PDB file of C-alpha atoms and ligand atoms in Angstrom:
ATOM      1  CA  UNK A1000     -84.557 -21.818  -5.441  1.00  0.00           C
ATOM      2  CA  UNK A1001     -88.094 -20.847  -3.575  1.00  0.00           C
ATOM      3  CA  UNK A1002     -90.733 -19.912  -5.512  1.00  0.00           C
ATOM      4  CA  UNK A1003     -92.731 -16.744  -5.609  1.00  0.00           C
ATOM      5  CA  UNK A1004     -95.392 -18.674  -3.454  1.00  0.00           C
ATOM      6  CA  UNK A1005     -93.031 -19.461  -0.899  1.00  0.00           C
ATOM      7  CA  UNK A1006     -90.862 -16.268  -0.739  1.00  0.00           C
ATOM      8  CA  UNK A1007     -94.838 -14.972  -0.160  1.00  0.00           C
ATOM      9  CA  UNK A1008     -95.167 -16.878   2.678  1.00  0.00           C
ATOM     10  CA  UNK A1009     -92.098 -16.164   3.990  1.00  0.00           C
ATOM     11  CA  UNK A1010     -92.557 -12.773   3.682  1.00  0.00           C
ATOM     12  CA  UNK A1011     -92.466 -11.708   7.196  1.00  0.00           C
ATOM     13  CA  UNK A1012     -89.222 -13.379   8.021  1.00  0.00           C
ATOM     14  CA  UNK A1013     -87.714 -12.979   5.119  1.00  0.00           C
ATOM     15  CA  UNK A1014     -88.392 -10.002   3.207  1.00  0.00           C
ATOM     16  CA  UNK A1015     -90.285  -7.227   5.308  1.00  0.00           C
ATOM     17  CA  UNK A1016     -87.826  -4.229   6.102  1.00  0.00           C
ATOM     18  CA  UNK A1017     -90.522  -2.486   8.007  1.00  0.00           C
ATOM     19  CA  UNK A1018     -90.952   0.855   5.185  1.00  0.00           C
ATOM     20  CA  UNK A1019     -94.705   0.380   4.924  1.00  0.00           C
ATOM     21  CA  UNK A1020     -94.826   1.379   1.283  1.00  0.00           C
ATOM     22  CA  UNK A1021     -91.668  -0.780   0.326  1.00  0.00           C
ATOM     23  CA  UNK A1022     -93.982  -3.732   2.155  1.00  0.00           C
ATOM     24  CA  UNK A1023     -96.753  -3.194   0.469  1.00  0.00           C
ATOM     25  CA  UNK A1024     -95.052  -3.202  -3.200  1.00  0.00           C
ATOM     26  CA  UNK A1025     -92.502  -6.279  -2.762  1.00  0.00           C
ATOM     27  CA  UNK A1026     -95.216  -8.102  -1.379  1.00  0.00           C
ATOM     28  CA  UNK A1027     -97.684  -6.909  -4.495  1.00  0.00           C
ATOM     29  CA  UNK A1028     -94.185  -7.357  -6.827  1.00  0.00           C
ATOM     30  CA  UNK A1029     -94.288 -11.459  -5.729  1.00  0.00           C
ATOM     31  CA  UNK A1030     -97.989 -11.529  -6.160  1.00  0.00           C
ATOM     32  CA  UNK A1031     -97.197 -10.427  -9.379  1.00  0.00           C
ATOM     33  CA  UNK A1032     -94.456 -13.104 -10.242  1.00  0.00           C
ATOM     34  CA  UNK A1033     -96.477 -15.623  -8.660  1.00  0.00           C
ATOM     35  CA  UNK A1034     -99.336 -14.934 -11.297  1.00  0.00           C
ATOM     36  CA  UNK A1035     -97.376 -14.551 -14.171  1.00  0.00           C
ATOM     37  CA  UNK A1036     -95.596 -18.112 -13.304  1.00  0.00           C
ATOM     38  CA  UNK A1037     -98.645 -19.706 -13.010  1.00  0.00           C
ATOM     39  CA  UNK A1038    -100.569 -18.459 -16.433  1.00  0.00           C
ATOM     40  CA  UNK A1039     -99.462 -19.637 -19.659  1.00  0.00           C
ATOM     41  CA  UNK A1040    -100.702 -18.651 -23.166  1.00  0.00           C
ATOM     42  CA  UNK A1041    -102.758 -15.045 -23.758  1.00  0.00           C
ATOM     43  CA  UNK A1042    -102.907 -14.505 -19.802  1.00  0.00           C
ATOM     44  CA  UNK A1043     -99.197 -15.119 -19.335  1.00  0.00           C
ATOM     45  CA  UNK A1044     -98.435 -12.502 -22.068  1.00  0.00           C
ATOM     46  CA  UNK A1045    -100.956 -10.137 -19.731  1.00  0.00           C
ATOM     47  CA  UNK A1046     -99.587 -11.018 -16.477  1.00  0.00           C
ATOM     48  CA  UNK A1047     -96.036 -10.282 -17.889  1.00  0.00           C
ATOM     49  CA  UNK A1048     -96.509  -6.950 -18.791  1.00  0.00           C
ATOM     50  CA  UNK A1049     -98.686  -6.118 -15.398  1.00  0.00           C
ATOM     51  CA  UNK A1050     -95.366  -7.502 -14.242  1.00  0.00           C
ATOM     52  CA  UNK A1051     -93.338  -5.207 -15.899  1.00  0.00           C
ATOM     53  CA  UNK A1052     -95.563  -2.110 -15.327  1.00  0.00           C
ATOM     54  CA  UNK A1053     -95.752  -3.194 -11.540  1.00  0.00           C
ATOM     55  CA  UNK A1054     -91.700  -3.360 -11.551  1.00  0.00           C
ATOM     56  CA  UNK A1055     -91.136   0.287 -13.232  1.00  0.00           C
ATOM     57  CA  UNK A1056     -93.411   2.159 -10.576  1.00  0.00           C
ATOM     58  CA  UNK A1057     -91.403   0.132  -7.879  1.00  0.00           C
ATOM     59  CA  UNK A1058     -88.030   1.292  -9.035  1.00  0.00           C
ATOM     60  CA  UNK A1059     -89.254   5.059 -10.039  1.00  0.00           C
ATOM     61  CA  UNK A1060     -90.565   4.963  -6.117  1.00  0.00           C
ATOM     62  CA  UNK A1061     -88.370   3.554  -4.332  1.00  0.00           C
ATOM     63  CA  UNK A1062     -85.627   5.982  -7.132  1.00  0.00           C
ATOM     64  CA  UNK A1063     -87.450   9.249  -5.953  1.00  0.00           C
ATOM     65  CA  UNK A1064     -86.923   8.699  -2.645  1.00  0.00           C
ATOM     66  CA  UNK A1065     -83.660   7.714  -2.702  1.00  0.00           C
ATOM     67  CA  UNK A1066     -83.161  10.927  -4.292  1.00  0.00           C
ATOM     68  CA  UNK A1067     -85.227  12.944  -1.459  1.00  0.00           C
ATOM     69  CA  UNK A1068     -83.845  11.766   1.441  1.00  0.00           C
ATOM     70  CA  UNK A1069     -80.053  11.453  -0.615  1.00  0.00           C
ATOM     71  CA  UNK A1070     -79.561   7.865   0.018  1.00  0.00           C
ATOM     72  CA  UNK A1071     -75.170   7.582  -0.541  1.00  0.00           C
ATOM     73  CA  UNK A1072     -76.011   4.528  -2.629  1.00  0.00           C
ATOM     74  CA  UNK A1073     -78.626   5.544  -5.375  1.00  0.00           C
ATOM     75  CA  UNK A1074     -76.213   5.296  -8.453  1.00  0.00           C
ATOM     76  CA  UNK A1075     -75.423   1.631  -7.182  1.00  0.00           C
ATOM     77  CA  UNK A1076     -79.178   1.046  -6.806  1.00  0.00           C
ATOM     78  CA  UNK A1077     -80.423   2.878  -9.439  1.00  0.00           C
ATOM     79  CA  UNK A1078     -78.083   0.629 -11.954  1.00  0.00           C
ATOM     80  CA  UNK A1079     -78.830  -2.817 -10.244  1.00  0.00           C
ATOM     81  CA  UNK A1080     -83.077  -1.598 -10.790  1.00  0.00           C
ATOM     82  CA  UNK A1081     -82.072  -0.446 -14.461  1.00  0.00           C
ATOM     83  CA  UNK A1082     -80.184  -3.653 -15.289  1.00  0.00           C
ATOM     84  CA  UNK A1083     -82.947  -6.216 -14.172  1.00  0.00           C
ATOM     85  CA  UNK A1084     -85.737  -4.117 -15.805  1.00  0.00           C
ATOM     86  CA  UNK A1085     -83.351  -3.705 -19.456  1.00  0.00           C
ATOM     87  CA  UNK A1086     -83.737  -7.782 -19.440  1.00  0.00           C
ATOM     88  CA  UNK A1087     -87.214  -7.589 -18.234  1.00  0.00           C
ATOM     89  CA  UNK A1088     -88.062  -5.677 -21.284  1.00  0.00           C
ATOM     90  CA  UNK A1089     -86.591  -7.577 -23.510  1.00  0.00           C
ATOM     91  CA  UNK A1090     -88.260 -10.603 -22.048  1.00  0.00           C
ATOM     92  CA  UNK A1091     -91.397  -8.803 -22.674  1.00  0.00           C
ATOM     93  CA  UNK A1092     -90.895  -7.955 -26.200  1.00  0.00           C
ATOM     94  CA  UNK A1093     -90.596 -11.981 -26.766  1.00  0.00           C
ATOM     95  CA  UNK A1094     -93.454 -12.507 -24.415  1.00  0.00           C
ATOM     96  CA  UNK A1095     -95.545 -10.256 -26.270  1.00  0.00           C
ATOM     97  CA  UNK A1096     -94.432 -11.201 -29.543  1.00  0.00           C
ATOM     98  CA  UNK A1097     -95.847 -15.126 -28.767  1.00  0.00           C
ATOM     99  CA  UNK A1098     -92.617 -16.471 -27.654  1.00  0.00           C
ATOM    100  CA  UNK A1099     -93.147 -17.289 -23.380  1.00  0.00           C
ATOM    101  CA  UNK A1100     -90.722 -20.173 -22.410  1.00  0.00           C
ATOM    102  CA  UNK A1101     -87.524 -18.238 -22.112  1.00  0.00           C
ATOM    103  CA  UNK A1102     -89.130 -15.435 -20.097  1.00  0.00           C
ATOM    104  CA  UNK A1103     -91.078 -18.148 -17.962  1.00  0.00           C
ATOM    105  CA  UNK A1104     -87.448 -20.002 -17.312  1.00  0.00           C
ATOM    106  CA  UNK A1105     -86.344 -16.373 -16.387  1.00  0.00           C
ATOM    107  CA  UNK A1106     -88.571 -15.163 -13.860  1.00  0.00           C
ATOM    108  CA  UNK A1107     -88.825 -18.712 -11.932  1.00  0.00           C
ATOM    109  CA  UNK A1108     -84.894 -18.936 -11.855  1.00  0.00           C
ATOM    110  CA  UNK A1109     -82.843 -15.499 -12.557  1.00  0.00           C
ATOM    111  CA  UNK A1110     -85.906 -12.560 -11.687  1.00  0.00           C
ATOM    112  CA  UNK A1111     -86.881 -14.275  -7.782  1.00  0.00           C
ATOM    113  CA  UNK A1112     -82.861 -14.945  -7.146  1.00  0.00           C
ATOM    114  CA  UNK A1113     -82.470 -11.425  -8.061  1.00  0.00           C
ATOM    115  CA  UNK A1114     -84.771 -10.026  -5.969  1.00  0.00           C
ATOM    116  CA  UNK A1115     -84.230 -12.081  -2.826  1.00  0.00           C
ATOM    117  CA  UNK A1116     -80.574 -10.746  -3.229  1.00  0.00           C
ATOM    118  CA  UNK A1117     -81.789  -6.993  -4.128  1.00  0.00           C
ATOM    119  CA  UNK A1118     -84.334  -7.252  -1.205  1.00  0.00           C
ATOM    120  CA  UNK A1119     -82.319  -7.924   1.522  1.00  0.00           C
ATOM    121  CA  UNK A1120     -79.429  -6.092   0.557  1.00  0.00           C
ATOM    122  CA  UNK A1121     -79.957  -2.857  -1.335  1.00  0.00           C
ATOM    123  CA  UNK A1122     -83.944  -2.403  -0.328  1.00  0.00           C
ATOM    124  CA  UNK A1123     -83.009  -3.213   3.585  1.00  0.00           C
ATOM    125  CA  UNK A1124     -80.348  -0.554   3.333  1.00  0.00           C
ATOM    126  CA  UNK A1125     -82.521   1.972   1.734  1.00  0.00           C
ATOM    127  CA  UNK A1126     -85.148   0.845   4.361  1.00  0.00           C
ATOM    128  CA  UNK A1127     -82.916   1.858   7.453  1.00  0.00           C
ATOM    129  CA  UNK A1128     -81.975   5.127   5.862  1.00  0.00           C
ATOM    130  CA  UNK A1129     -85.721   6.041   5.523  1.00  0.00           C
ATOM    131  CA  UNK A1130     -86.609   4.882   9.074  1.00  0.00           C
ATOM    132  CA  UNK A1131     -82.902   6.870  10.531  1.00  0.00           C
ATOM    133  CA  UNK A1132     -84.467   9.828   8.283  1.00  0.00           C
ATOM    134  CA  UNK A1133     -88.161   9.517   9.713  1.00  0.00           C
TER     135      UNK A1133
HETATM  136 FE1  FE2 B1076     -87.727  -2.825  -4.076  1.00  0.00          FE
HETATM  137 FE1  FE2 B1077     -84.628  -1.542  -5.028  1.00  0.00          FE
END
């Protein structure tokens, strides 16, 4: 599994769909995981929820314009956003509670394998559809 460092410097290959805005947040979401990874302690309970915050404006934007330019798979995207931010949450009620090293375990492994998956699938899709709808 790559980490958020690498995925980052593989972003051109790899990730970039070409939707300026959609750029511009995945590559700010792996900044973000790449942060929170590397803190520990007081910071890493900060850099979660930045983390967290971060992830909820990325799925209400990329959500609202699913919704104004009627992408056909918004309920399928809408539940894969709502399913990795439900266990986000809870990670950050342990996080923020003093209790890090299951969250930590989470984002390295589960969150970055999710959104490698998410990115080039669902994203790219919604991608095309903006740039067909441009
Ligand atoms: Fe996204
Ligand atoms: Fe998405």
């Amino acid at each position: 599994m790559l980490s958020a460092a690498e995925m980052l410097s593989q972003f051109e290959n790899c990730y970039q769909l070409g939707d300026a805005s959609m750029d511009k947040t995945h590559q700010e979401s792996l900044r973000h995981c790449h942060e929170t990874a590397a803190s520990s302690g007081p910071q890493f309970a900060i850099a979660f929820q930045r983390l967290l915050d971060h992830t909820q404006a990325h799925f209400d934007e990329e959500e609202q314009r699913m919704l104004a330019t009627r992408h056909g798979s918004y309920k399928e995207h809408r539940a894969d956003h709502q399913r990795i931010l439900g266990d986000m949450t809870r990670f950050n009620e342990r996080v923020q509670a003093g209790r890090g090293m299951m969250a930590k375990a989470w984002l390295t492994d589960s969150l970055l394998a999710w959104f490698d998956i998410h990115a080039k699938t669902m994203d790219s899709a919604l991608a095309s559809d903006l740039k067909a709808d441009a």
